[in-house]
XYZ file of C-alpha atoms in Angstrom:
710
model
C -119.078 -107.977 127.174
C -116.232 -109.893 128.756
C -114.624 -106.496 129.328
C -115.229 -106.480 133.088
C -113.777 -109.998 133.387
C -110.402 -108.728 132.224
C -110.457 -105.445 134.070
C -108.999 -106.839 137.295
C -106.205 -108.516 135.357
C -105.555 -105.317 133.409
C -105.303 -103.279 136.607
C -102.804 -105.797 137.904
C -100.771 -105.578 134.688
C -100.656 -101.790 134.864
C -99.583 -101.759 138.500
C -96.855 -104.349 137.948
C -95.462 -102.765 134.784
C -95.535 -99.207 136.085
C -93.525 -97.939 139.107
C -96.423 -98.133 141.618
C -96.125 -101.802 142.612
C -98.693 -103.597 144.679
C -98.400 -106.733 146.758
C -101.799 -108.294 146.412
C -103.330 -109.620 143.212
C -106.949 -108.813 142.497
C -109.277 -111.764 142.667
C -109.748 -113.592 139.358
C -113.400 -113.454 138.383
C -113.397 -116.115 135.667
C -110.832 -118.866 134.976
C -110.685 -118.096 131.251
C -107.284 -119.632 130.563
C -108.390 -122.934 132.091
C -110.994 -123.504 129.399
C -110.394 -126.150 126.690
C -108.432 -124.749 123.754
C -111.345 -124.810 121.281
C -113.653 -123.036 123.728
C -110.922 -120.578 124.714
C -110.210 -119.577 121.092
C -113.938 -119.170 120.441
C -114.216 -116.840 123.452
C -111.167 -114.777 122.457
C -112.357 -114.567 118.851
C -115.540 -112.783 119.986
C -113.779 -110.014 121.909
C -113.709 -106.495 120.589
C -110.439 -104.711 119.757
C -109.709 -103.182 123.175
C -110.601 -106.429 124.930
C -108.187 -108.335 122.691
C -105.404 -105.874 123.521
C -106.102 -106.083 127.247
C -106.168 -109.871 127.111
C -102.913 -110.089 125.150
C -101.167 -107.857 127.707
C -101.965 -110.109 130.658
C -99.116 -112.556 130.074
C -96.874 -114.117 127.434
C -99.307 -117.018 127.186
C -102.313 -114.783 126.622
C -100.386 -112.903 123.935
C -99.510 -116.188 122.208
C -103.163 -117.253 122.318
C -104.328 -113.904 120.862
C -101.858 -114.250 117.974
C -103.267 -117.701 117.073
C -106.499 -116.142 115.817
C -106.732 -114.764 112.284
C -108.019 -111.236 112.921
C -109.479 -108.938 110.304
C -106.990 -106.279 109.082
C -107.027 -103.225 111.340
C -106.068 -99.588 110.694
C -103.547 -98.458 113.307
C -102.960 -94.735 113.638
C -101.003 -92.605 116.114
C -102.616 -89.177 116.238
C -101.943 -86.123 118.388
C -104.861 -83.640 118.349
C -103.726 -82.464 121.784
C -102.575 -85.627 123.542
C -101.262 -88.862 122.055
C -103.924 -91.309 120.843
C -103.632 -94.741 119.258
C -106.705 -95.041 117.020
C -107.859 -98.443 115.792
C -110.512 -99.156 113.182
C -111.674 -102.248 111.318
C -112.305 -101.891 107.592
C -115.274 -104.264 108.031
C -116.968 -101.931 110.554
C -116.118 -98.262 109.781
C -118.702 -96.983 112.274
C -116.697 -98.323 115.244
C -113.432 -96.873 116.503
C -111.292 -97.878 119.472
C -108.922 -95.336 120.985
C -106.118 -95.667 123.525
C -105.786 -92.112 124.835
C -102.633 -91.163 126.760
C -103.466 -88.316 129.130
C -100.868 -85.860 130.325
C -100.901 -84.554 133.872
C -103.738 -82.025 134.010
C -103.122 -78.610 135.512
C -106.713 -78.453 136.711
C -108.494 -81.627 137.833
C -112.312 -81.472 138.200
C -113.379 -81.548 141.854
C -115.826 -84.428 141.379
C -113.606 -86.432 139.009
C -113.684 -90.179 139.865
C -110.999 -91.053 137.300
C -108.109 -93.350 138.091
C -105.972 -94.744 135.331
C -106.875 -96.826 133.471
C -110.505 -95.923 132.883
C -112.934 -96.409 129.997
C -115.503 -94.308 128.198
C -117.860 -94.925 125.289
C -119.390 -92.192 123.142
C -122.000 -92.289 120.378
C -121.524 -89.580 117.742
C -124.424 -89.925 115.341
C -123.857 -93.182 113.434
C -120.367 -93.665 114.915
C -119.328 -95.222 118.226
C -116.068 -94.491 120.067
C -114.695 -96.790 122.768
C -111.836 -95.113 124.630
C -109.279 -96.501 127.062
C -107.535 -93.726 129.008
C -103.980 -94.318 130.213
C -101.490 -92.056 131.929
C -98.887 -90.606 129.557
C -95.521 -91.628 131.005
C -93.528 -90.901 127.889
C -93.239 -91.843 124.256
C -91.497 -95.153 125.013
C -94.669 -96.630 126.543
C -96.666 -95.522 123.496
C -94.260 -97.007 120.961
C -94.147 -100.292 122.915
C -97.940 -100.427 122.815
C -97.899 -99.743 119.042
C -95.414 -102.581 118.486
C -97.537 -104.904 120.610
C -100.749 -104.097 118.687
C -99.027 -104.544 115.310
C -97.708 -107.922 116.405
C -101.017 -109.208 117.808
C -103.162 -108.103 114.853
C -100.451 -108.639 112.229
C -101.273 -105.220 110.777
C -98.970 -102.298 109.905
C -99.243 -98.722 111.128
C -101.035 -96.649 108.476
C -100.735 -93.135 109.940
C -98.249 -91.462 112.301
C -98.301 -88.066 113.963
C -94.702 -87.365 114.944
C -94.551 -84.928 117.853
C -90.948 -85.441 118.973
C -87.698 -86.318 117.266
C -87.228 -89.696 118.977
C -90.284 -91.092 117.148
C -88.490 -90.566 113.835
C -85.742 -93.020 114.755
C -88.275 -95.501 116.114
C -90.532 -95.546 113.041
C -87.548 -95.798 110.649
C -86.320 -98.904 112.482
C -89.712 -100.472 113.223
C -91.643 -99.799 110.001
C -89.839 -97.783 107.300
C -92.775 -98.071 104.838
C -95.979 -96.273 105.888
C -99.009 -94.682 104.189
C -99.306 -91.407 106.088
C -96.908 -89.289 108.157
C -97.509 -85.911 109.767
C -94.536 -84.207 111.456
C -95.596 -81.485 113.866
C -94.186 -78.003 114.297
C -90.504 -77.680 115.279
C -89.912 -81.433 115.571
C -87.211 -81.186 112.894
C -84.322 -79.443 114.656
C -81.470 -80.129 112.275
C -80.673 -80.639 108.618
C -79.504 -84.158 109.475
C -82.929 -85.075 110.923
C -84.719 -83.731 107.849
C -82.357 -85.548 105.514
C -82.623 -88.793 107.484
C -86.413 -88.974 107.405
C -86.676 -88.022 103.718
C -84.108 -90.646 102.667
C -84.939 -93.496 105.065
C -88.729 -93.390 105.302
C -90.999 -94.440 102.423
C -94.359 -92.661 102.641
C -96.744 -94.132 100.079
C -99.631 -91.644 100.403
C -99.435 -88.354 102.346
C -96.405 -86.648 103.889
C -97.298 -83.568 105.936
C -94.537 -81.431 107.419
C -95.215 -78.405 109.616
C -92.629 -75.672 110.148
C -89.056 -76.732 110.877
C -86.798 -75.133 113.500
C -84.005 -74.240 111.086
C -82.319 -71.088 109.903
C -84.560 -68.851 107.794
C -81.914 -68.917 105.039
C -81.824 -72.718 104.891
C -82.624 -74.199 101.475
C -83.274 -77.801 100.530
C -82.467 -78.842 96.967
C -83.009 -82.621 97.101
C -86.346 -84.049 95.835
C -88.966 -85.189 98.358
C -89.847 -88.669 97.060
C -93.447 -89.059 98.227
C -96.724 -89.166 96.285
C -98.483 -86.356 98.201
C -96.565 -83.677 100.102
C -98.064 -80.935 102.256
C -95.480 -78.468 103.572
C -96.372 -75.656 105.957
C -94.003 -72.671 106.085
C -92.267 -74.048 103.004
C -89.780 -71.170 102.603
C -86.897 -73.679 102.521
C -88.161 -75.810 99.615
C -86.492 -74.747 96.387
C -87.464 -74.816 92.731
C -84.772 -77.445 92.106
C -86.302 -79.772 94.690
C -89.757 -79.507 93.105
C -88.580 -80.030 89.509
C -86.451 -83.075 90.358
C -89.219 -84.800 92.321
C -91.992 -86.944 90.883
C -94.884 -85.998 93.199
C -98.543 -86.355 92.244
C -99.981 -83.843 94.748
C -98.116 -80.813 96.143
C -99.319 -78.290 98.728
C -96.854 -75.523 99.627
C -97.943 -72.966 102.236
C -96.054 -69.706 102.925
C -93.745 -70.431 100.027
C -90.921 -68.131 98.949
C -91.218 -69.187 95.315
C -91.436 -66.232 92.953
C -93.837 -65.787 90.013
C -90.836 -66.516 87.762
C -90.287 -69.835 89.595
C -93.928 -70.789 89.010
C -93.546 -69.854 85.340
C -90.556 -72.222 85.147
C -92.585 -75.042 86.731
C -95.358 -74.591 84.152
C -92.882 -74.507 81.240
C -91.056 -77.634 82.427
C -94.349 -79.491 82.860
C -95.425 -78.473 79.358
C -92.164 -79.760 77.863
C -93.008 -83.180 79.301
C -89.683 -83.975 81.010
C -90.500 -82.854 84.567
C -93.417 -83.486 86.961
C -94.997 -86.048 84.645
C -97.102 -87.557 87.461
C -98.405 -84.210 88.738
C -102.195 -84.223 89.308
C -102.668 -81.200 91.570
C -100.427 -78.431 92.862
C -101.262 -75.570 95.201
C -98.740 -72.871 96.080
C -99.522 -70.257 98.706
C -97.056 -67.374 98.353
C -96.766 -65.180 101.433
C -94.517 -62.549 99.830
C -96.347 -59.266 98.987
C -96.811 -59.069 95.218
C -98.384 -56.719 92.733
C -101.382 -58.547 91.294
C -100.958 -57.544 87.637
C -97.207 -57.976 87.612
C -97.544 -61.372 89.300
C -100.000 -62.631 86.674
C -97.834 -61.293 83.846
C -94.719 -63.092 85.117
C -96.494 -66.414 85.775
C -97.953 -66.629 82.261
C -94.942 -65.205 80.400
C -94.155 -67.037 77.128
C -96.659 -69.817 77.827
C -98.771 -71.174 74.998
C -102.064 -70.639 76.842
C -105.612 -71.352 75.754
C -108.452 -69.549 77.506
C -111.793 -71.347 77.816
C -115.058 -69.674 78.797
C -116.461 -72.845 80.364
C -115.331 -75.651 82.665
C -116.466 -78.447 80.319
C -114.002 -81.309 80.171
C -111.966 -80.171 83.181
C -111.953 -82.591 86.155
C -114.172 -81.335 88.948
C -112.545 -83.375 91.716
C -109.017 -84.469 92.608
C -108.003 -87.301 94.919
C -105.559 -85.866 97.440
C -105.087 -89.091 99.432
C -107.260 -92.085 100.371
C -110.865 -90.823 100.678
C -109.826 -87.150 100.775
C -111.313 -85.684 97.597
C -110.889 -81.990 96.761
C -113.612 -80.304 94.699
C -112.169 -77.775 92.289
C -113.793 -74.352 91.958
C -115.943 -73.546 88.935
C -114.694 -70.414 87.229
C -116.076 -68.227 84.408
C -112.756 -68.524 82.518
C -110.002 -71.132 82.765
C -106.416 -70.895 81.467
C -105.088 -74.161 80.066
C -101.715 -75.344 78.793
C -101.401 -78.566 76.774
C -98.536 -81.041 76.948
C -97.230 -82.921 73.923
C -99.019 -86.114 75.006
C -102.387 -84.285 75.049
C -102.523 -83.828 78.836
C -104.191 -80.533 79.815
C -103.177 -78.480 82.870
C -105.736 -75.923 84.125
C -104.499 -72.904 86.086
C -106.573 -70.947 88.557
C -105.974 -69.010 91.749
C -106.861 -65.993 93.818
C -105.100 -62.993 95.261
C -105.584 -62.107 98.926
C -104.247 -58.987 100.594
C -102.961 -59.532 104.125
C -104.559 -57.460 106.888
C -101.062 -56.369 107.879
C -100.464 -54.927 104.419
C -103.733 -53.166 103.750
C -106.654 -51.874 105.792
C -109.864 -51.184 103.934
C -111.734 -48.110 105.183
C -115.272 -49.423 104.959
C -116.846 -46.215 106.229
C -115.761 -44.162 103.174
C -117.833 -46.247 100.738
C -121.442 -45.459 99.774
C -124.105 -47.422 101.673
C -124.882 -49.626 98.643
C -121.215 -50.621 98.349
C -120.996 -51.225 102.098
C -123.972 -53.579 101.890
C -122.396 -55.484 99.020
C -119.170 -55.925 100.989
C -120.967 -57.069 104.145
C -123.196 -59.461 102.173
C -120.079 -61.327 101.006
C -118.608 -61.827 104.472
C -119.219 -64.958 106.530
C -121.211 -64.701 109.767
C -118.030 -65.230 111.808
C -116.348 -62.393 109.907
C -119.300 -60.088 110.553
C -119.115 -60.990 114.242
C -115.423 -60.093 114.430
C -115.978 -56.896 112.477
C -118.704 -55.842 114.927
C -116.086 -55.494 117.685
C -114.272 -52.714 115.790
C -116.589 -49.990 117.120
C -120.164 -49.278 118.113
C -120.759 -47.578 114.757
C -119.478 -50.632 112.878
C -121.748 -52.911 114.891
C -124.683 -50.615 114.177
C -123.841 -50.601 110.443
C -123.704 -54.410 110.272
C -127.025 -54.787 112.102
C -128.814 -52.272 109.898
C -127.430 -53.988 106.786
C -128.112 -57.615 107.769
C -130.993 -57.661 110.289
C -133.748 -57.901 107.670
C -131.846 -60.202 105.282
C -129.289 -62.756 106.441
C -129.902 -62.456 110.181
C -133.649 -62.831 109.623
C -133.011 -66.155 107.858
C -131.048 -67.586 110.798
C -133.622 -69.746 112.585
C -131.325 -71.368 115.164
C -127.876 -70.914 116.685
C -126.516 -73.829 118.710
C -124.061 -73.841 121.609
C -122.712 -77.385 121.325
C -120.824 -78.231 124.515
C -121.263 -81.987 124.206
C -117.691 -82.509 122.971
C -114.374 -80.704 122.655
C -113.955 -78.062 121.470
C -117.212 -76.333 122.310
C -118.721 -74.917 119.119
C -121.193 -72.148 118.363
C -122.695 -72.663 114.925
C -125.807 -72.565 112.789
C -127.113 -76.158 112.612
C -126.417 -78.138 109.439
C -123.748 -75.760 108.143
C -120.184 -76.949 107.391
C -117.318 -76.504 109.834
C -115.942 -73.673 107.701
C -119.041 -71.632 108.641
C -118.694 -72.062 112.422
C -119.341 -68.836 114.310
C -116.738 -69.528 117.014
C -115.086 -72.230 119.149
C -114.219 -72.515 122.839
C -110.807 -74.049 123.546
C -108.563 -74.533 126.571
C -105.390 -72.534 126.694
C -102.176 -74.551 126.964
C -99.635 -73.878 129.708
C -96.840 -72.835 127.347
C -98.935 -70.279 125.415
C -98.261 -66.627 126.161
C -100.518 -63.566 125.887
C -98.725 -62.254 122.799
C -100.044 -65.264 120.825
C -103.633 -63.957 121.170
C -105.664 -60.843 120.528
C -108.160 -59.604 123.104
C -111.795 -58.560 122.690
C -114.305 -57.252 125.210
C -117.512 -59.308 124.997
C -120.311 -57.851 127.147
C -117.763 -56.683 129.719
C -115.759 -59.933 129.682
C -112.250 -59.608 128.179
C -111.299 -62.817 126.343
C -108.296 -64.141 124.415
C -108.795 -65.050 120.744
C -107.037 -66.685 117.840
C -108.303 -67.391 114.330
C -108.775 -70.958 113.114
C -105.689 -72.022 111.151
C -107.739 -72.915 108.059
C -111.214 -71.344 108.182
C -110.346 -68.166 110.127
C -113.373 -68.158 112.419
C -112.634 -66.903 115.981
C -111.495 -69.327 118.683
C -111.859 -68.291 122.326
C -109.017 -69.613 124.506
C -109.902 -70.075 128.176
C -107.419 -70.410 131.042
C -109.676 -72.795 132.972
C -112.607 -75.012 131.905
C -114.883 -73.190 134.356
C -114.324 -69.939 132.441
C -116.444 -71.303 129.581
C -119.626 -70.826 131.613
C -119.157 -67.071 131.967
C -117.908 -66.812 128.363
C -121.119 -68.401 127.051
C -123.231 -66.027 129.149
C -121.304 -63.026 127.784
C -121.604 -64.164 124.179
C -125.278 -65.006 124.564
C -126.196 -61.458 125.583
C -123.991 -60.130 122.784
C -125.781 -62.386 120.266
C -129.217 -61.291 121.502
C -128.293 -57.730 120.668
C -126.387 -58.536 117.477
C -128.649 -61.095 115.734
C -131.976 -59.849 117.077
C -134.789 -61.601 118.937
C -136.028 -63.859 116.104
C -133.293 -66.502 116.570
C -133.839 -69.606 118.702
C -130.714 -70.454 120.713
C -130.094 -74.147 121.378
C -127.872 -75.188 124.277
C -126.560 -78.772 124.112
C -124.825 -80.063 127.230
C -124.146 -83.246 129.184
C -126.457 -84.102 132.079
C -125.554 -82.402 135.393
C -123.086 -80.017 133.793
C -123.542 -76.243 133.720
C -127.081 -75.407 132.578
C -127.521 -71.652 132.015
C -130.653 -69.746 132.890
C -130.671 -67.374 129.956
C -133.420 -65.734 127.879
C -134.492 -67.276 124.552
C -132.509 -70.460 125.076
C -133.738 -74.035 124.528
C -131.972 -76.808 126.412
C -130.841 -80.213 125.193
C -129.440 -82.735 127.657
C -127.143 -85.515 126.511
C -126.707 -88.761 128.436
C -124.213 -90.428 126.076
C -121.418 -90.165 128.655
C -123.637 -91.336 131.554
C -124.597 -94.840 130.435
C -123.512 -96.406 133.769
C -126.044 -94.166 135.470
C -129.014 -96.323 134.410
C -127.683 -99.826 134.874
C -129.856 -102.096 137.033
C -127.155 -102.572 139.659
C -127.249 -98.854 140.463
C -129.793 -97.481 142.910
C -133.287 -96.864 141.632
C -133.285 -93.309 142.928
C -131.357 -92.285 139.768
C -134.670 -91.690 138.007
C -135.793 -89.500 140.891
C -132.531 -87.535 140.682
C -133.244 -86.736 137.041
C -136.872 -85.861 137.772
C -135.757 -83.407 140.453
C -133.186 -81.960 138.072
C -135.766 -81.541 135.290
C -138.343 -80.088 137.669
C -136.081 -77.087 138.295
C -135.266 -76.646 134.580
C -137.339 -75.305 131.689
C -139.026 -77.848 129.425
C -136.284 -79.389 127.307
C -135.986 -79.126 123.556
C -134.359 -82.537 123.423
C -133.139 -85.457 125.517
C -130.350 -87.356 123.822
C -128.839 -90.794 124.293
C -130.583 -92.115 127.423
C -130.663 -95.886 127.986
C -133.257 -97.047 130.519
C -132.603 -100.552 131.836
C -134.131 -99.970 135.250
C -137.708 -101.056 136.045
C -138.138 -97.715 137.818
C -140.108 -95.305 135.625
C -140.627 -91.573 135.391
C -143.855 -90.306 136.884
C -146.550 -89.445 134.287
C -146.318 -85.752 135.278
C -142.527 -85.635 134.835
C -140.993 -82.995 132.561
C -139.150 -85.887 130.972
C -142.262 -86.652 128.912
C -142.676 -82.967 127.960
C -139.390 -82.745 126.017
C -140.074 -81.917 122.360
C -137.693 -84.590 121.085
C -136.213 -87.693 122.756
C -133.683 -90.293 121.625
C -133.443 -93.235 124.029
C -132.919 -96.936 124.401
C -135.683 -98.905 126.128
C -136.535 -102.448 127.043
C -139.450 -103.531 124.853
C -141.868 -103.796 127.789
C -141.248 -100.103 128.645
C -142.088 -98.755 125.175
C -145.915 -98.706 125.489
C -145.683 -96.903 128.839
C -143.321 -94.303 127.354
C -145.580 -93.680 124.338
C -148.618 -93.383 126.603
C -147.116 -90.420 128.486
C -144.867 -88.789 125.870
C -146.187 -85.314 124.997
C -143.461 -84.224 122.583
C -143.278 -84.161 118.806
C -140.460 -86.467 117.713
C -138.862 -89.573 119.241
C -136.353 -92.244 118.230
C -136.469 -95.467 120.283
C -133.923 -98.291 120.195
C -135.128 -101.675 121.559
C -132.835 -104.546 122.413
C -135.522 -106.984 121.246
C -139.045 -106.873 119.787
C -140.615 -109.488 122.034
C -143.622 -108.336 124.060
C -143.710 -104.974 122.267
C -147.401 -104.216 121.743
C -148.332 -100.975 119.982
C -152.063 -101.688 119.744
C -153.061 -99.566 122.732
C -150.854 -96.665 121.618
C -152.272 -96.572 118.080
C -155.874 -96.931 119.285
C -155.397 -93.965 121.628
C -153.799 -91.959 118.827
C -156.549 -92.805 116.306
C -159.264 -91.832 118.774
C -157.513 -88.541 119.604
C -157.066 -89.435 123.286
C -153.269 -89.474 123.341
C -150.049 -88.336 121.636
C -151.770 -85.450 119.858
C -148.456 -83.617 119.366
C -146.552 -86.625 118.052
C -145.417 -86.101 114.450
C -142.530 -88.550 114.018
C -141.852 -91.958 115.625
C -138.876 -94.207 114.841
C -138.476 -97.591 116.603
C -135.358 -99.647 115.877
C -135.016 -103.281 116.883
C -133.902 -106.652 115.562
C -136.194 -108.525 113.161
C -139.383 -106.517 113.489
C -142.408 -108.576 112.315
C -143.631 -105.604 110.310
C -146.750 -107.088 108.705
C -147.855 -108.607 111.997
C -147.412 -105.267 113.764
C -149.232 -103.278 111.102
C -152.128 -105.730 110.986
C -152.493 -105.587 114.772
C -152.919 -101.814 114.739
C -155.387 -101.791 111.833
C -153.506 -100.025 109.058
C -155.022 -99.114 105.716
C -153.294 -99.480 102.366
C -153.094 -97.428 99.197
C -153.383 -99.190 95.867
C -149.955 -100.674 95.084
C -150.142 -99.266 91.567
C -150.146 -95.721 92.920
C -147.062 -93.852 94.096
C -147.552 -92.531 97.640
C -146.142 -89.117 98.623
C -142.856 -88.902 100.503
C -143.127 -87.609 104.048
C -140.344 -85.794 105.911
C -140.151 -83.202 108.696
C -137.585 -80.661 109.910
C -135.603 -82.057 112.835
C -136.041 -80.214 116.091
C -132.307 -80.273 116.765
C -129.067 -80.820 114.866
C -128.270 -84.537 114.913
C -127.178 -87.135 112.395
C -127.112 -86.128 108.741
C -129.298 -83.478 107.168
C -131.852 -81.084 108.632
C -134.871 -83.374 108.045
C -136.089 -86.721 109.344
C -135.567 -89.802 107.174
C -138.071 -89.682 104.270
C -141.037 -92.070 104.514
C -142.620 -93.364 101.314
C -145.178 -96.077 102.047
C -148.580 -97.471 101.103
C -149.508 -98.150 104.761
C -151.256 -95.605 106.996
C -153.760 -95.069 109.811
C -156.153 -92.117 110.190
C -157.059 -90.140 113.328
C -160.821 -89.656 113.410
C -160.908 -86.308 115.227
C -158.922 -84.203 112.765
C -158.197 -86.443 109.748
C -154.474 -86.527 110.468
C -152.774 -89.764 109.503
C -149.621 -91.711 110.265
C -147.681 -93.053 107.294
C -145.425 -96.081 107.938
C -141.944 -96.624 106.501
C -140.800 -99.811 104.796
C -137.779 -100.726 107.002
C -137.163 -104.298 108.193
C -135.335 -103.355 111.386
C -137.031 -99.956 111.731
C -140.675 -99.161 112.378
C -140.967 -95.558 111.256
C -144.064 -93.410 110.990
C -144.837 -89.734 110.520
C -147.930 -87.563 110.843
C -149.401 -85.524 107.993
C -152.697 -84.046 106.813
C -154.957 -86.581 105.082
C -155.732 -84.210 102.230
C -151.993 -84.085 101.348
C -151.962 -87.882 101.194
């Protein structure tokens, strides 16, 4: 990359543009702008997105040069998960994302933090790669100026905006009044004038999401909201008149004050064919306490309904916006109303009683009924319920220990990213057991509920959508003790048949806890193995591993150094390893690796000789535990490789069996390794095991199986 070449210039730009001025320029490492024009444009055209931005910020001339090149269209988004981020993505390469992350002043700064703004970080998340530039957040004006600059250089519009303060509204209306997506955060709208201005002066072509507004609880809005998809949280202020006079396709209203009679009016007007003609999907969440039977009676009053026993003919999925597709529930009966043009509207819903309105006394039910109730709760709900009392915890364990809990093979503490997550591998986010989050400075104790976990009192909230518990910690260091407390609680609650996986970055907190398998990630430590660093880095890791249990997995290590791990190192004893290697280091790694599964990424195939490895495996002298090997490189001469290691072939007319194995740890997609279906194999003489080879051009993939099953 030419990234480092521009870094000195970028530092200079930051120091000149921001208040901390410096007198001396950094030394220029490469006279890029002195190159001939054709060569210069060729160089600039091969930069990645962040490099282009950095280059264009150096001077007016560099910006002019960057604009001369016809760049691919780029998605520009301003998001605010916690801090402001400008996210950039090319439609031609969806696996890559570049982020400019504006960091606020941190209340607690890690003792060993080397960070000085700006700094860079790259992360690999399965098949996706994130390249992040961190800048100091000095206010929204700097961010909007950067957005304008990026739009100008790449000649691309902003596609998505998270609006976190009122001043952004005025800016986006003036700069780009037509946009695909807008999300306005909680209490940004402070006046009726602001609400009216954004609804009448901004054209949102896809999704408009508005959180709660800081207006009087009696405020009502009667004008239509003229956007295709609207999602309104705390929508008490949106009236029936506004909905009927709009022409939306998708409507989500949460905490609505609409009555069952209002909904009945909406259905009647739709059926007449004069209102809501473009409506594709509508969801109304009414927070007002209602009687279930009376509510249903009022909603369906005087409607010409048809009741179907099946879902045949009804759409199963609805496009909410872009690639966001909602799968509709399948119901035993569906109520339909038909419009004069033949369009059918299907009505379904559910009734949920708030915890504040009704408390179910579980203990009064017979044991069979109790079991049925507990069987229909999620694991996270059972966990929360277990804190009610010792008797409740005992009841849950006796009900679930030999059924659902027995089927839980693994529980993973994933601390590799933020937030930290405790979950059962390969289950959706909605089934998370809990999350660890950092508490914000402005949050008060009355926003949380407290629970005592193994003697450690913690603050909790429920996830806004999926309602699993979130632990809020005052300081990042508190997560260590929280994990210890939960781990001992889980050992008692789920029983001793569960394997607990602990995924963490290298040299972070590694717990010494019973029944826990460790996974170390090196994705954030790529600079650690570069050749210019000292060779004692390998020894540091060996010493670290020597004092740790044998690892379940090593993730994301790139070895560029000629220094190698000693053959006796615990590095080779890890059950599963994902790493990048120079081709000449692969045979040495395979010679000493004692684990079961490994994925290797080579920068090139030259000099990669697998003959010795396969001969040792076939004779039974080495790699006896190896069951899955995946080597990725450019232009693998597959036939040449297979011939050199003496493979056998099944008759091409026969269909070979497909071979796959359970992954040892949650990574990528699906719980199993990529399936291998191939006619090529080699046999181990000592026990008749064989390796079957995949058919990939850039992947050499093989897996072990019994010969009799082949």
